[in-house]
Short mmCIF file of C-alpha atoms in Angstrom, two decimals:
data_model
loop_
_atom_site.label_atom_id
_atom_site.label_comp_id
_atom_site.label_asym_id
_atom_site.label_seq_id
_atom_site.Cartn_x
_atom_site.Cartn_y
_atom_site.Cartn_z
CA UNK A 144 0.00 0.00 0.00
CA UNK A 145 1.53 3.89 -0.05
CA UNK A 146 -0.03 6.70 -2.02
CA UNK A 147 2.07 9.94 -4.41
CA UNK A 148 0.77 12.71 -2.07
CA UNK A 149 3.17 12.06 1.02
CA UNK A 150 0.47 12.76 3.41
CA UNK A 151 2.80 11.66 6.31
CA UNK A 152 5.04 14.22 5.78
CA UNK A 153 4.51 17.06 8.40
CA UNK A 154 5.83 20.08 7.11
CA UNK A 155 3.03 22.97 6.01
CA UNK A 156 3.59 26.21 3.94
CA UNK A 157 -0.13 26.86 5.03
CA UNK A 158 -2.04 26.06 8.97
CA UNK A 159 -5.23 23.87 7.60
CA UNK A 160 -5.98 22.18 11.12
CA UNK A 161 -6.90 23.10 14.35
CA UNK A 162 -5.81 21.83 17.63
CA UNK A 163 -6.57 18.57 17.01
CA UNK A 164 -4.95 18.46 13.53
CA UNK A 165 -7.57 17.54 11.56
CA UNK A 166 -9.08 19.67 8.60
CA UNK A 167 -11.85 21.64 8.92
CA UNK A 168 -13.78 24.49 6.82
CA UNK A 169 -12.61 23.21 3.13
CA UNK A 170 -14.85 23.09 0.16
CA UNK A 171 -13.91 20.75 -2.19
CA UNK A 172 -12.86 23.34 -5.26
CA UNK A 173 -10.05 24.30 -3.21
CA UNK A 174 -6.54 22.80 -4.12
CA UNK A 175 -5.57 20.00 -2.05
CA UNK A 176 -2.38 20.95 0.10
CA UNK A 177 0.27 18.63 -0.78
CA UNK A 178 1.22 17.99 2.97
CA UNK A 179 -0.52 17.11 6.16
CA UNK A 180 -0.12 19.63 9.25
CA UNK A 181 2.34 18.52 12.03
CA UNK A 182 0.73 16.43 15.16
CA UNK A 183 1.33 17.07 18.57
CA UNK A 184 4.41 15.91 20.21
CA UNK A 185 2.78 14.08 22.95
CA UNK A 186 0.99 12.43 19.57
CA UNK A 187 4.51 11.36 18.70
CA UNK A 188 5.84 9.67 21.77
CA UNK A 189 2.51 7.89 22.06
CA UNK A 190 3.36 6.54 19.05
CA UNK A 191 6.43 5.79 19.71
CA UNK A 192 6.09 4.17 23.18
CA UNK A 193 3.18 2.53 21.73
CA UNK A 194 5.20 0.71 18.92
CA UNK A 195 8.03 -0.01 20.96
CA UNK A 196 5.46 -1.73 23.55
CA UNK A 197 3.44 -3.79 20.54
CA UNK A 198 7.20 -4.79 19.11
CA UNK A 199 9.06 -5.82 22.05
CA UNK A 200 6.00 -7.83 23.27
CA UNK A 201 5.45 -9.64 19.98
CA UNK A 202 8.86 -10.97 19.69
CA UNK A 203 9.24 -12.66 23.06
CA UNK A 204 5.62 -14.02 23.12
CA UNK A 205 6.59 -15.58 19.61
CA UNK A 206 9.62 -16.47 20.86
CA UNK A 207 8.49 -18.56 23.42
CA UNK A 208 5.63 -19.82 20.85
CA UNK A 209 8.00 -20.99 18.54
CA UNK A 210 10.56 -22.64 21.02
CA UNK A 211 7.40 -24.12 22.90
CA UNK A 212 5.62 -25.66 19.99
CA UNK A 213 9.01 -27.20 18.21
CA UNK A 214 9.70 -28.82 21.89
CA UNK A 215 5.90 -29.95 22.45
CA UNK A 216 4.04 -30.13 19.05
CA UNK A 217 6.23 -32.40 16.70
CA UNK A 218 3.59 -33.56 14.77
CA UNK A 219 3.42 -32.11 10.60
CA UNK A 220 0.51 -29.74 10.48
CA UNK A 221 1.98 -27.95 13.36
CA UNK A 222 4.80 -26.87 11.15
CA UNK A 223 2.74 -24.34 9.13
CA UNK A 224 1.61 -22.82 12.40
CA UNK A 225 5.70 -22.41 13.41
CA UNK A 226 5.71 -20.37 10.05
CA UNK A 227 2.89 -17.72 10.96
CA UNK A 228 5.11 -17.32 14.13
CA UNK A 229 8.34 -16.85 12.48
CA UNK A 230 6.60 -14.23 10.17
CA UNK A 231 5.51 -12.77 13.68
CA UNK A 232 9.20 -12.50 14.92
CA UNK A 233 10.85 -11.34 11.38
CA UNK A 234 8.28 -8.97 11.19
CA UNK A 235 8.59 -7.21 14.56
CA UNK A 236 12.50 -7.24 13.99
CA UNK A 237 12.72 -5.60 10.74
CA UNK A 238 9.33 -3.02 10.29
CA UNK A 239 10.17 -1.73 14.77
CA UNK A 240 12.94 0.44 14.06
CA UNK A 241 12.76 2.22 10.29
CA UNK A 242 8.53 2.84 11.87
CA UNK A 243 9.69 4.47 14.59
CA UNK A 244 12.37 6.33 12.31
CA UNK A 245 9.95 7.17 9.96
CA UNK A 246 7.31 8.89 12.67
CA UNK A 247 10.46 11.05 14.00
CA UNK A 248 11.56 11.73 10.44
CA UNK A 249 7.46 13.26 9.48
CA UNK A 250 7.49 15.23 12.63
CA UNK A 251 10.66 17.00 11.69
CA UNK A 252 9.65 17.65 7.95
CA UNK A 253 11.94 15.20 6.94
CA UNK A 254 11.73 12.52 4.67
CA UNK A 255 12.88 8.72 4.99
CA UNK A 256 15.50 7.97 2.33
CA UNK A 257 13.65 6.42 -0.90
CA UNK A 258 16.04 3.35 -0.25
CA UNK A 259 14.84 2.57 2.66
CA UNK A 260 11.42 3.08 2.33
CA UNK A 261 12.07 0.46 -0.75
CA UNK A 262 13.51 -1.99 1.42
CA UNK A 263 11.10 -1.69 4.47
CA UNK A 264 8.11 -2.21 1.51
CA UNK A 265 9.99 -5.20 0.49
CA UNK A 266 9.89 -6.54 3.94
CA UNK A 267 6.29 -5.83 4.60
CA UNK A 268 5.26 -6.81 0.96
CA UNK A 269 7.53 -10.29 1.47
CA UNK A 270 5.94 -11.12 5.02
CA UNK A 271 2.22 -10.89 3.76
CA UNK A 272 2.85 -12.84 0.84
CA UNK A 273 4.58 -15.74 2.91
CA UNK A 274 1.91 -15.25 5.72
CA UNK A 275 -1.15 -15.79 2.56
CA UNK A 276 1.31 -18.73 1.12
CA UNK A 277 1.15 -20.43 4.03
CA UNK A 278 -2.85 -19.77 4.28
CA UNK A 279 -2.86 -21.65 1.00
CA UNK A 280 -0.75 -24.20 1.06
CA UNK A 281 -3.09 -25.15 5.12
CA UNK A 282 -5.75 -25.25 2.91
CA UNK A 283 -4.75 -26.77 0.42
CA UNK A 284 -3.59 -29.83 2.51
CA UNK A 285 -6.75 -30.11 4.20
CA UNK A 286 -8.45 -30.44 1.18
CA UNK A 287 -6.43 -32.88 -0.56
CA UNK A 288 -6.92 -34.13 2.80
CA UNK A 289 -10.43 -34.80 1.80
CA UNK A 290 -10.41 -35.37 -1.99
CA UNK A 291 -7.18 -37.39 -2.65
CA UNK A 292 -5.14 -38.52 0.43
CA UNK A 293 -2.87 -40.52 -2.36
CA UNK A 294 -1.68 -36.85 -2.87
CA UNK A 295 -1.77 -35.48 0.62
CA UNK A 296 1.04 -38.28 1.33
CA UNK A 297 2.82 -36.67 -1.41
CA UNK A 298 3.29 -33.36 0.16
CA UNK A 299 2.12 -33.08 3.40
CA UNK A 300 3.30 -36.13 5.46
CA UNK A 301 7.10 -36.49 5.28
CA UNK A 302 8.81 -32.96 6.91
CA UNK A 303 11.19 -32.72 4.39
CA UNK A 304 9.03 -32.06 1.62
CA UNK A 305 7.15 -29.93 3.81
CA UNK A 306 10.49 -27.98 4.73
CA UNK A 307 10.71 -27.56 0.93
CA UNK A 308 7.42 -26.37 0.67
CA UNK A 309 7.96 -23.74 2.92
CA UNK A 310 11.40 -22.59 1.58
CA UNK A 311 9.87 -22.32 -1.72
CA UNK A 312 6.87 -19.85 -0.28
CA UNK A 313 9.28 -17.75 1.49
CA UNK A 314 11.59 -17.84 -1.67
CA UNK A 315 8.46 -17.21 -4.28
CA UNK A 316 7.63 -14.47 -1.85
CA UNK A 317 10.57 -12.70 -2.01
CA UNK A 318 11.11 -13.05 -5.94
CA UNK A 319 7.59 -11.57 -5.82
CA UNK A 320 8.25 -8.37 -4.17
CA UNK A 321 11.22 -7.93 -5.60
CA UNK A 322 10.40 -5.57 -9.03
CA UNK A 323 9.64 -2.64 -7.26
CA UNK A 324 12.88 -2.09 -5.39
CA UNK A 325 14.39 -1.50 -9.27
CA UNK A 326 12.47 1.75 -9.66
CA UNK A 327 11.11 1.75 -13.40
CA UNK A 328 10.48 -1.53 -13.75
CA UNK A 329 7.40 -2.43 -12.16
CA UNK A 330 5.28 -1.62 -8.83
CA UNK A 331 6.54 0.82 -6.80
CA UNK A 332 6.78 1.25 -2.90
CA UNK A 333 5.22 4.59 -0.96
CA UNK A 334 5.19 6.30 2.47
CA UNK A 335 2.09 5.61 4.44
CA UNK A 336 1.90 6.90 8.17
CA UNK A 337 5.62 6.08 8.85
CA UNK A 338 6.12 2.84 6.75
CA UNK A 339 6.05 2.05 3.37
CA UNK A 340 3.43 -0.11 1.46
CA UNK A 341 2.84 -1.35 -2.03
CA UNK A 342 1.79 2.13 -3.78
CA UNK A 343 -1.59 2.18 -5.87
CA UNK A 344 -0.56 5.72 -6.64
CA UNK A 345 -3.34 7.09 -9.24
CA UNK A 346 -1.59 7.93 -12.91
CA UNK A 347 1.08 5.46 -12.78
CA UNK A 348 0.15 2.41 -14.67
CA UNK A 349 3.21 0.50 -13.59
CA UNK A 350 2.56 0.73 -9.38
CA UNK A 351 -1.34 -0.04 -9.97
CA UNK A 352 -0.97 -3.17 -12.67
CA UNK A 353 1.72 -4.95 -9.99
CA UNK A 354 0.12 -3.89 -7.15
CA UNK A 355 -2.99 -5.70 -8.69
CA UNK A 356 -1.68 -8.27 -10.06
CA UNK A 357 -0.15 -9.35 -6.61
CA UNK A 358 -3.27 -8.89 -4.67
CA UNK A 359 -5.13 -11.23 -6.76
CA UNK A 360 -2.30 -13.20 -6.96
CA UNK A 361 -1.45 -14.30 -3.08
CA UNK A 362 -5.14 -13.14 -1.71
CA UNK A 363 -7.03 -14.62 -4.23
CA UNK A 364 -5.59 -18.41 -3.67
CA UNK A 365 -5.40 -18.38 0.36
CA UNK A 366 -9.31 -17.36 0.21
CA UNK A 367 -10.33 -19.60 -2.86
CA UNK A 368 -8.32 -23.05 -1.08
CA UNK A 369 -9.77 -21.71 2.44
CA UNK A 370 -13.39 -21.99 1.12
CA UNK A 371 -12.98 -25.40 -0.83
CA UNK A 372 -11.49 -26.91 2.21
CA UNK A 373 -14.70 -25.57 4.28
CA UNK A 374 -16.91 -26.45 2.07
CA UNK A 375 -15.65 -30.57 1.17
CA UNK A 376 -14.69 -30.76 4.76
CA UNK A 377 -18.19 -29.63 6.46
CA UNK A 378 -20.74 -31.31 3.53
CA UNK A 379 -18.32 -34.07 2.78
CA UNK A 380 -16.33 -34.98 6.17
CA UNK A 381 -18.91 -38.03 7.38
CA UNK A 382 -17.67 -39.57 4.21
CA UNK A 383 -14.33 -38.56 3.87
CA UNK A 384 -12.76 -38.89 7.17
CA UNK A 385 -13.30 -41.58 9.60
CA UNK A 386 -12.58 -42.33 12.98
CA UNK A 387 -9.04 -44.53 13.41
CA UNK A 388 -11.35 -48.07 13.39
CA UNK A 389 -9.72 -51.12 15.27
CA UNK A 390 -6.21 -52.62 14.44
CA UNK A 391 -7.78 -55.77 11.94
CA UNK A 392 -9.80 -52.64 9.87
CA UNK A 393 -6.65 -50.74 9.53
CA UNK A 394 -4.45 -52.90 7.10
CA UNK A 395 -3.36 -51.44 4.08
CA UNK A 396 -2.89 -53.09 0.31
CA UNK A 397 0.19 -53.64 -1.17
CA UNK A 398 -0.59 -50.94 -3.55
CA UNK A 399 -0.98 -48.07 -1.68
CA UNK A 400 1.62 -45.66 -0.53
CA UNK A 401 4.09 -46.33 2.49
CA UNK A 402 2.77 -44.90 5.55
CA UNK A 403 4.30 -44.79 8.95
CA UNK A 404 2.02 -47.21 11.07
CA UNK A 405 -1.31 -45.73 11.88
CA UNK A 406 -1.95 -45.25 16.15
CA UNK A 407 -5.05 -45.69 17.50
CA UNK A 408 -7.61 -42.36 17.79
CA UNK A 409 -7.41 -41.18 21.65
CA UNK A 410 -10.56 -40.21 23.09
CA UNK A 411 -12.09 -36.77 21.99
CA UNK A 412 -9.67 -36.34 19.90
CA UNK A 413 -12.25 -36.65 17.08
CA UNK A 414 -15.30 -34.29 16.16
CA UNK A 415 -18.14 -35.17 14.33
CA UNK A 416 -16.20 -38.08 12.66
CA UNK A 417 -13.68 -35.27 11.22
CA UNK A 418 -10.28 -35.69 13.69
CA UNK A 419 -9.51 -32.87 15.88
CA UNK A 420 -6.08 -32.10 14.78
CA UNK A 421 -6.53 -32.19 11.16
CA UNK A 422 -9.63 -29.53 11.81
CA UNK A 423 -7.47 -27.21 14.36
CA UNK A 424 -5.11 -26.49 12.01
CA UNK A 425 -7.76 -24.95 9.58
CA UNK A 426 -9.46 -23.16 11.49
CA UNK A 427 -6.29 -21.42 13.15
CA UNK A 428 -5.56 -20.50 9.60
CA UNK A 429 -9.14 -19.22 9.25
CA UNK A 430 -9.25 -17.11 11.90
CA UNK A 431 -5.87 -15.84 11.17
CA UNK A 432 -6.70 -15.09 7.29
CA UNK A 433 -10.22 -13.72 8.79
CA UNK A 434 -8.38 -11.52 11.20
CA UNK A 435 -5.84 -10.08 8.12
CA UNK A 436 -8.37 -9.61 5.80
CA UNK A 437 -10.66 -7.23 8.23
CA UNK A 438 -7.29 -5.11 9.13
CA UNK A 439 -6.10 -5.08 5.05
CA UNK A 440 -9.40 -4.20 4.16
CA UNK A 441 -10.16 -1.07 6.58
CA UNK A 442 -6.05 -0.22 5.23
CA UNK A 443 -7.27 -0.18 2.08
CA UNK A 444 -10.20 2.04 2.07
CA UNK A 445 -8.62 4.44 4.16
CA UNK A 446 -5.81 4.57 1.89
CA UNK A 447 -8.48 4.79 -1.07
CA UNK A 448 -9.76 8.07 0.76
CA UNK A 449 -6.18 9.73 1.13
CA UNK A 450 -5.20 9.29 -2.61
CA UNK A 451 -8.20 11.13 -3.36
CA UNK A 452 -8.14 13.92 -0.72
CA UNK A 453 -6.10 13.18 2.62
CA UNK A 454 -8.18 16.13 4.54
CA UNK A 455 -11.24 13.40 4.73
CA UNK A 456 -9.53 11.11 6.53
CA UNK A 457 -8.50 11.72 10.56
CA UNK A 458 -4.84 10.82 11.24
CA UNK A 459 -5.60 9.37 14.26
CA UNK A 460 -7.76 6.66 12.38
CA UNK A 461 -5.13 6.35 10.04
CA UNK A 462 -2.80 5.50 12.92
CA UNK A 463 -4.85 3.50 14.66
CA UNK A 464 -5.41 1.18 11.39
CA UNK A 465 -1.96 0.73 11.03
CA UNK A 466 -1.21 0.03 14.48
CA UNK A 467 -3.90 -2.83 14.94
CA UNK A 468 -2.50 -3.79 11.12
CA UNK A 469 1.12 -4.56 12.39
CA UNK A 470 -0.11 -5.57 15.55
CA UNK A 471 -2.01 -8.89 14.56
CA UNK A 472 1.18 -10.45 15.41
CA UNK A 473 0.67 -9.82 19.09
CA UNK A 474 -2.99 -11.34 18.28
CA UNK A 475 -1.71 -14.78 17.26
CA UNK A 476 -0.62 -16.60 20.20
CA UNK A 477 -3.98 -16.19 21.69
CA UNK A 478 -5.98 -17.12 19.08
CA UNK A 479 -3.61 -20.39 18.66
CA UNK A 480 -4.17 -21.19 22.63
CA UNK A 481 -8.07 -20.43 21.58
CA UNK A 482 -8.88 -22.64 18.95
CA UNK A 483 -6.06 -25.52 19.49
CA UNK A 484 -7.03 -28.14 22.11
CA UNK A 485 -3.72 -29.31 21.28
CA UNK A 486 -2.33 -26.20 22.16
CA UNK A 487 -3.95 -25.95 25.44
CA UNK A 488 -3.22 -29.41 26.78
CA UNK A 489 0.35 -29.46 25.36
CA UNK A 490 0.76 -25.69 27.51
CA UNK A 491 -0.50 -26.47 30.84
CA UNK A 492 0.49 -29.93 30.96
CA UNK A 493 4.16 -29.12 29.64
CA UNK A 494 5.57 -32.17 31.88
CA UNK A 495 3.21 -34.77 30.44
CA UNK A 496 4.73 -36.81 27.21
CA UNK A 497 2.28 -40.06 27.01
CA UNK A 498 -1.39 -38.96 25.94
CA UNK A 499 0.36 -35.87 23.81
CA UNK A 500 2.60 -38.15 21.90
CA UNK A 501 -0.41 -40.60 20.75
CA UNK A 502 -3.07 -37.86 20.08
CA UNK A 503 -0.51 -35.95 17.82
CA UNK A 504 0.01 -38.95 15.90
CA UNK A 505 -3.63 -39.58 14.93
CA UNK A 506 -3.00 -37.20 11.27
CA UNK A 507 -1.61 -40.24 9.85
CA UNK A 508 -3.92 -42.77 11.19
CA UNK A 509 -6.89 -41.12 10.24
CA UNK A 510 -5.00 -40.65 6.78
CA UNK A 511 -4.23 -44.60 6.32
CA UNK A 512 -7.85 -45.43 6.97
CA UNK A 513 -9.24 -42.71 4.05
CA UNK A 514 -7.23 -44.47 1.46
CA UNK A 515 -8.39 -47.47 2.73
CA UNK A 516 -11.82 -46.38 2.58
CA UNK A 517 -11.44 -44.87 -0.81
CA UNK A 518 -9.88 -47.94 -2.40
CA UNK A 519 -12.80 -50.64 -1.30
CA UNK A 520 -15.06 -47.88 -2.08
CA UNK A 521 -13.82 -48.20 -5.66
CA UNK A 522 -13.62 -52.17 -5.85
#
């Protein structure tokens, strides 16, 4: 996101605001000032003390996420759920300080160097790609889940290949976000409220095409696999995901792919005949991809209203926006403790090893027995 108008910057030729720095009195046949009035200092440090608060506490909260769940959640799925928390750490290490450089540099007039703001674009532009990649690529496995668990064993079950997977996301993403730090190429990167954002800037083909084309791009996948993986899962799951049945049921033909040996379903571990863990993992990515596309949105048409005239638009909302945008990180753990029995029993019972070794195991099991399923279906 970013905009050609500089709105952030704080120096003014002409006073357009009162006290509260927000434009009054204007009709809308007068020319649009090219910059925004100063804000208050104590506007500043609230900022400032705000984003060093939202920073420092996202990276040790994900810290300990991402050190608790390698320890205590071994099992596959849990792997894309250690990616949305690395995203969480990279991203509070590498957007903290050139934000709060940024918000110094508007009060003072100044300017952040167009490098930089290029490079802290990239950053932000890379981390929300890899965070829809990995959206997709949940979804994606829970529907192949569903509709062909000969392919599920291709890519989801063995960590390797899912290591792989999840270099080549983070790679993809950064190859995708990559043309506008060559300025003239294609896309471009703007100033919005102290950071910089993919620019939809109004006249220049180039930033609005890539801008576009990457929206629809890595949005347009994560929310298309999300719903298909809904939709098989809740009309189809009674007949496309069993129980674990008893050890004679659970023998495979000689045909079918190698599997490590299937363990017997622990006790509510399974809901309405779809297993628990399989389902946590979706809806974790749901809520997450729910959660970003409420705060993108609101970024969106706020920074829809600025292009056109930045005196419609409050600061103060402005800020607020981006604050709860970057903040989602700090939102995470929570809803992973929320919607991940898992989660929960692996957290307060930290010392116990027996039940939470068997239940994470039950992926595969319940895997085994679709194929199973599918195959005497079909004879």
């Amino acid at each position: 996101m970013g905009n050609n108008l500089q709105v952030n910057t704080t120096f003014t030729a002409k006073n357009h605001s009162n006290a509260t720095n927000r434009t009054y009195g204007y009709t809308p046949t007068e020319p649009i000032p090219l910059f925004r009035p100063p804000q208050d200092v104590e506007d500043v440090w609230d900022q400032l003390r705000a984003l060093a608060c939202v920073s420092s506490l996202t990276f040790a909260i994900n810290l300990f996420m991402v050190i608790f769940t390698s320890v205590k959640l071994k099992a596959v799925p849990y792997m894309f759920i250690q990616n949305f928390i690395v995203i969480d750490i990279v991203n509070a290490l590498v957007t903290a300080g050139p934000w709060a450089a940024g918000v110094l540099l508007d009060f003072y007039g100044l300017s952040v160097l167009t490098f930089l703001c290029r490079m802290q674009g990239f950053f932000h532009n890379t981390l929300a790609t890899v965070f829809l990649g990995t959206v997709t690529a949940i979804a994606a496995s829970r529907y192949l889940y569903v509709k062909s668990p000969l392919a599920y064993t291709m890519f989801f079950v063995n960590k390797h290949v899912v290591r792989l997977l999840l270099f080549t996301i983070w790679f993809g993403a950064g190859f995708l976000a990559s043309p506008p730090l060559n300025p003239g190429t294609w896309g471009a990167y703007d100033k919005f409220e102290g950071t910089c954002w993919m620019s939809w800037e109004a006249g220049n083909l180039g930033a609005v095409t890539y801008s576009a084309f990457h929206t629809i791009i890595t949005l347009g996948p994560a929310v298309i696999f999300t719903a298909l993986a809904i939709v098989f899962i809740a009309l189809k799951k009674k007949n496309s995901i069993h129980p674990a049945p008893t050890a004679p049921s659970m023998q495979l033909n000689n045909n079918q792919p190698g599997l490590p040996p299937p363990t017997p379903t622990m006790t509510g571990s399974t809901r309405g005949g779809t297993h628990f863990l399989n389902m946590e993992v979706l809806y974790i990515s749901c809520a997450l991809l729910l959660l970003y596309l409420i705060m993108w949105t609101a970024m969106t048409v706020v920074e829809s209203l600025i292009i056109v005239d930045w005196r419609t638009v409050d600061y103060k909302v402005v800020i607020v926006l981006t604050f709860l945008y970057q903040s989602r990180g700090l939102m995470h753990p929570f809803l992973y403790l929320l919607l991940s029995t898992e989660m929960r029993n692996a957290f307060v019972k930290c010392s116990g090893k027996g039940q939470a070794g068997v239940t994470l195991s039950t992926d595969t099991g319940a895997l085994s027995q679709s194929i199973a399923d599918m195959q005497a279906h079909r004879q």
